């Protein structure tokens, strides 16, 4: 499917490869804004160079299957180090049977080095960096094995520099008077050890085997690490109190915890650092830490339990945070984290790595990942630890204007029976403007009427052309003043008086890959703004399925464009409730949904691909509401009442080569 402007007169598609030469193909479906055509089955996999042809001429050249890199991360987060690793994320980075290559090319030198690749998938390449690579800024250049020299793609930059070493002087808390086992309060000796480390410019505050009793918060200065002898040998535990501190362990930035167990009863937050809105936030690591935080630990009276629960909700809709961090280079690995409310709150992380952890959401608890730009969240378990636990998601709920470039992969999410029960959702409601355009000149756009900028900083958000001339495009906001907006780049097709535009936050480039979702209302939900996301190779068991929704959300018109559902499974379609909170529950589904809310006249959902998914029982594929340009192809649906449902209000829906087994009404 090729999407654009003025497509209705297209008669053919010229396609050429290195092996076939140029061949003219007839489209199988043409709409005002798209042309759909089929690559012949007997062709070899290759780069395909395409031009659309009509009586009026030929389009610009388009190349299919070339790598599309989105972002890169390194072993140091936003940077990589000599002898470390780099990971590149995007689309078409590899294909089955091809041999990708990854090169670092110096931006201020002639240095060029091909990296040793450790692991590849269509969406991610992991590679090692030579230990002798000079420091500097490099362009990451990738080839997926197709198309010879024309197959190289660059445009992604990363800095290679040696990791800064923190001071490693050991400050043993027992040398400052802590005993760790006699039941007496060790708060003051531990604080003295931390203070001594701070005066030394940093260091390791070390806890030998023992159980250390605390009655106050520990404030962690820069470059100080709290380290236990071993997680199963060292416990820090806090007394029950009706007036807990803002966080039991609190730093600003550049601190760490490792090899500790933390136990507490009443708390607000357990481990907290500055959030990403603070300029110096980040450079925090939490490794091999176990937390058991139970605000009901000493309570038996139902009324007191209820009062504490209600009081806990002052801090968020799911209570206080077990981990609360933001900023650059956040690392959370191999932790076991059980709390009474929200298990995790990450705000505006840049270059984050969260892997191999177990998070338990507490009563009404959830996880919240807001305003990211570069986050690897992989091989974690997120578990509902209470019958009232819910799931969580990726969003802009912290007031961010943008959330992008997230690799959410190979996680297991299960047991969400409370609240909305969504395992992974991408909420962030609201918008600053919906209406027309007065004028457009390059990157300068003047809106027809006054927007409502409100209290949010809208730099980095986007202007979306929903309908009329130029529909399906967006540009990011660099500056705004009243009705005048400066954009990051000119439009390919400028809007005019026929165009409907929306100004809202931007959520783009989510890779939701290879996860398993068990017992939820919906497995993965793109709720409102969702641009270019890929949901692929996931498994859903009694968890509602997967869907994207373009909609008016909290006053803002939020489109869902260019979303793909590829190679997913729904193993058990029956669930407790869902897939959109319905009760009695409906079939699980893979769905693309366009909700209509006047005065917007344009479809909010465009260009969805639903391909090669397997739905095994009590589930269906749906195109619901007003959607444009949808491909439903090569799916397998078994043991269901309905196979594929397509709403009559949608346009440009192509349904082909799907397989039905024991389906009462296939289409």
XYZ file of C-alpha atoms in Angstrom, residues 78-380:
303
model
C 22.162 7.775 25.146
C 25.777 6.943 24.278
C 27.917 3.842 23.787
C 31.419 3.037 25.004
C 34.461 1.399 23.413
C 34.151 -2.321 24.137
C 30.418 -1.907 24.838
C 27.360 -2.497 22.678
C 24.973 -0.667 20.420
C 21.392 -1.554 19.478
C 19.586 -0.173 16.459
C 15.782 -0.226 16.240
C 13.364 0.289 13.376
C 11.711 -1.539 10.465
C 13.057 -3.867 7.778
C 16.427 -4.188 9.534
C 16.681 -7.843 8.516
C 14.768 -10.513 6.616
C 14.823 -14.269 6.899
C 17.857 -15.573 5.036
C 19.654 -12.213 4.731
C 22.887 -11.088 6.420
C 22.575 -7.540 7.782
C 25.568 -5.255 8.264
C 26.057 -2.385 10.694
C 28.705 0.303 10.259
C 29.787 3.225 12.434
C 31.025 6.134 10.314
C 32.813 9.029 12.003
C 31.145 12.412 11.570
C 34.381 14.373 12.007
C 36.851 11.775 10.777
C 37.329 9.244 7.984
C 36.949 6.419 10.503
C 34.567 3.668 9.403
C 34.193 0.334 11.171
C 31.894 -2.618 10.551
C 30.532 -3.967 13.821
C 30.240 -7.586 14.885
C 26.522 -8.390 15.000
C 25.336 -10.473 17.949
C 21.580 -10.728 17.339
C 19.149 -9.636 14.623
C 15.415 -9.392 14.026
C 13.362 -7.294 11.598
C 13.067 -4.677 14.354
C 16.385 -4.713 16.237
C 20.084 -5.319 15.652
C 22.497 -5.831 18.551
C 26.207 -5.337 17.864
C 29.504 -5.104 19.756
C 31.787 -2.061 19.612
C 35.564 -2.619 19.291
C 37.490 -1.757 22.444
C 39.924 0.381 20.448
C 37.295 2.509 18.683
C 38.188 6.216 19.144
C 35.741 8.412 21.011
C 33.545 10.741 18.984
C 30.227 11.114 17.220
C 29.291 8.493 14.654
C 26.545 7.866 12.143
C 24.977 4.422 12.339
C 24.611 2.948 8.838
C 22.687 -0.288 8.237
C 22.181 -2.733 5.380
C 19.664 -5.582 5.585
C 21.265 -7.727 2.892
C 18.994 -6.636 0.031
C 19.690 -4.388 -2.946
C 23.457 -3.971 -3.127
C 24.829 -0.456 -2.596
C 21.375 1.137 -2.802
C 20.343 -0.802 0.320
C 22.382 1.237 2.827
C 20.529 3.608 5.171
C 21.918 6.022 7.747
C 20.695 9.152 9.475
C 20.968 7.934 13.080
C 23.761 9.380 15.224
C 25.299 8.168 18.474
C 28.222 9.302 20.615
C 30.941 6.833 21.556
C 32.768 7.784 24.736
C 34.273 6.050 27.713
C 32.035 5.658 30.729
C 32.749 8.049 33.579
C 33.968 6.167 36.637
C 32.365 6.895 39.950
C 34.460 6.851 43.147
C 34.788 3.320 44.497
C 35.910 3.939 48.076
C 34.064 1.585 50.470
C 32.248 3.016 53.481
C 31.183 0.036 55.611
C 28.134 1.000 57.685
C 29.262 -1.243 60.553
C 32.359 0.936 60.905
C 30.033 3.852 61.660
C 28.079 2.017 64.365
C 25.387 0.071 62.494
C 24.948 -3.462 63.827
C 22.351 -5.003 61.536
C 20.740 -7.680 63.639
C 20.252 -6.490 67.201
C 16.887 -4.810 66.502
C 18.131 -1.329 67.374
C 17.677 1.658 65.041
C 20.581 1.888 62.579
C 19.400 5.087 60.871
C 21.990 7.489 62.281
C 25.068 5.281 61.673
C 23.944 4.656 58.103
C 23.404 8.384 57.567
C 26.925 9.047 58.869
C 28.355 6.580 56.357
C 26.412 8.272 53.555
C 27.560 11.704 54.686
C 31.182 10.582 54.725
C 30.813 9.218 51.195
C 29.298 12.521 50.062
C 32.213 14.506 51.509
C 34.587 12.226 49.597
C 32.841 13.029 46.308
C 31.070 9.681 46.189
C 31.700 6.036 46.964
C 30.069 2.777 47.984
C 28.079 2.629 51.223
C 28.437 -1.062 52.006
C 26.102 -3.264 54.063
C 27.551 -6.563 55.302
C 25.179 -9.420 56.022
C 22.426 -8.314 58.417
C 18.996 -6.784 58.950
C 19.194 -3.007 59.367
C 16.338 -1.172 61.051
C 15.502 2.355 59.857
C 13.109 5.071 60.987
C 13.794 7.874 58.488
C 14.532 8.466 54.831
C 17.969 7.854 53.354
C 19.037 10.754 51.129
C 21.574 9.589 48.543
C 24.034 12.200 47.217
C 25.567 12.155 43.754
C 27.919 9.298 42.890
C 26.965 7.333 45.989
C 25.924 3.690 45.693
C 24.141 1.664 48.375
C 25.439 -1.890 47.997
C 24.654 -4.975 50.048
C 26.869 -7.998 50.445
C 24.191 -9.986 48.615
C 20.477 -9.494 48.086
C 19.475 -12.529 50.152
C 21.884 -11.594 52.978
C 21.049 -7.921 53.532
C 17.684 -6.363 54.422
C 16.875 -2.703 55.094
C 13.526 -2.442 56.872
C 11.519 0.577 57.989
C 9.351 0.931 61.063
C 5.600 1.345 60.693
C 4.563 5.009 60.903
C 1.515 7.117 60.159
C 3.750 9.877 58.707
C 6.209 8.307 56.261
C 8.736 10.496 54.421
C 8.194 11.465 50.786
C 10.447 8.555 49.776
C 12.297 6.004 51.881
C 15.348 6.211 49.607
C 15.681 9.530 47.801
C 18.318 10.835 45.448
C 18.413 13.619 42.899
C 20.548 12.096 40.136
C 23.661 9.934 39.636
C 23.124 7.365 42.378
C 22.706 3.615 42.550
C 21.389 0.655 44.578
C 22.409 -2.967 44.243
C 22.278 -6.306 46.051
C 19.743 -5.241 48.693
C 16.365 -6.317 50.033
C 14.067 -3.492 51.166
C 11.034 -4.094 53.379
C 8.531 -1.547 54.634
C 4.959 -1.027 55.742
C 3.442 2.431 55.283
C 5.151 4.541 52.628
C 4.556 7.203 49.987
C 7.308 6.216 47.526
C 10.026 3.640 48.121
C 12.880 4.615 45.739
C 12.707 8.027 44.069
C 14.928 10.276 41.993
C 14.314 13.469 40.070
C 11.881 13.148 37.192
C 12.812 13.923 33.627
C 11.468 17.474 33.749
C 14.514 18.356 35.913
C 17.547 19.247 33.737
C 20.082 17.015 35.540
C 17.793 14.044 36.187
C 18.993 10.532 35.485
C 22.173 8.456 35.572
C 20.568 6.137 38.116
C 20.891 2.370 38.334
C 18.998 -0.183 40.422
C 20.364 -3.722 40.097
C 19.440 -6.937 41.880
C 17.222 -5.210 44.432
C 14.242 -6.925 46.054
C 11.416 -4.819 47.557
C 8.486 -5.934 49.689
C 6.401 -2.835 50.415
C 3.054 -3.544 52.103
C 1.163 -0.602 53.576
C -1.299 -3.033 55.235
C 1.372 -5.112 56.971
C 0.409 -4.249 60.555
C -3.310 -3.593 59.999
C -6.109 -6.047 60.767
C -9.112 -3.805 61.257
C -11.085 -3.484 57.960
C -11.899 0.185 58.597
C -8.226 1.077 59.125
C -7.257 -0.874 56.013
C -9.876 1.042 54.022
C -8.698 4.405 55.412
C -5.094 3.671 54.523
C -6.046 2.591 51.011
C -8.042 5.778 50.439
C -5.216 7.906 51.801
C -2.709 6.125 49.565
C -4.674 7.189 46.475
C -3.689 10.822 47.106
C -0.399 10.110 45.339
C -1.827 8.738 42.076
C -4.826 6.766 40.842
C -2.856 3.688 41.940
C -1.200 5.047 45.073
C 2.473 5.734 45.696
C 5.323 4.524 43.526
C 7.688 1.718 44.319
C 10.227 3.122 41.826
C 9.933 6.716 40.619
C 12.650 7.937 38.223
C 13.299 9.956 35.083
C 15.951 11.537 32.899
C 18.949 10.142 31.053
C 20.456 6.677 31.326
C 18.093 4.931 33.732
C 18.975 1.263 34.338
C 16.762 -1.193 36.264
C 17.816 -4.836 35.971
C 17.257 -8.172 37.740
C 15.006 -6.723 40.430
C 12.038 -8.300 42.243
C 9.621 -5.510 43.150
C 6.345 -5.938 45.064
C 4.479 -2.853 46.230
C 1.069 -1.722 47.401
C 0.320 0.643 44.497
C 2.125 1.667 41.321
C 5.087 -0.596 40.760
C 6.897 1.728 38.344
C 6.693 5.359 37.282
C 9.195 6.496 34.640
C 8.961 10.082 33.418
C 10.807 11.432 30.364
C 13.470 8.762 30.248
C 16.186 9.237 27.619
C 18.208 6.124 26.877
C 16.655 3.797 29.464
C 17.238 0.079 29.942
C 14.718 -1.913 32.031
C 15.220 -5.658 31.741
C 14.894 -8.996 33.535
C 12.759 -7.627 36.377
C 9.565 -8.765 38.079
C 7.082 -5.994 38.907
C 3.974 -6.639 41.019
C 1.212 -4.031 40.738
C -0.584 -3.529 44.047
C -4.155 -2.607 44.944
C -5.410 -0.486 42.031
C -1.731 -0.382 41.164
C -0.306 -0.077 37.660
C 2.869 0.798 35.799
C 3.263 4.152 34.038
C 5.935 4.964 31.427
C 5.499 8.578 30.293
C 7.213 10.863 27.815
C 9.988 8.470 26.795
C 12.527 9.023 24.021
C 14.653 5.908 23.724
C 13.684 3.074 26.093
C 14.433 -0.643 26.016
C 11.868 -2.452 28.174
C 12.419 -6.170 27.690
C 12.165 -9.587 29.327
C 10.281 -8.316 32.358
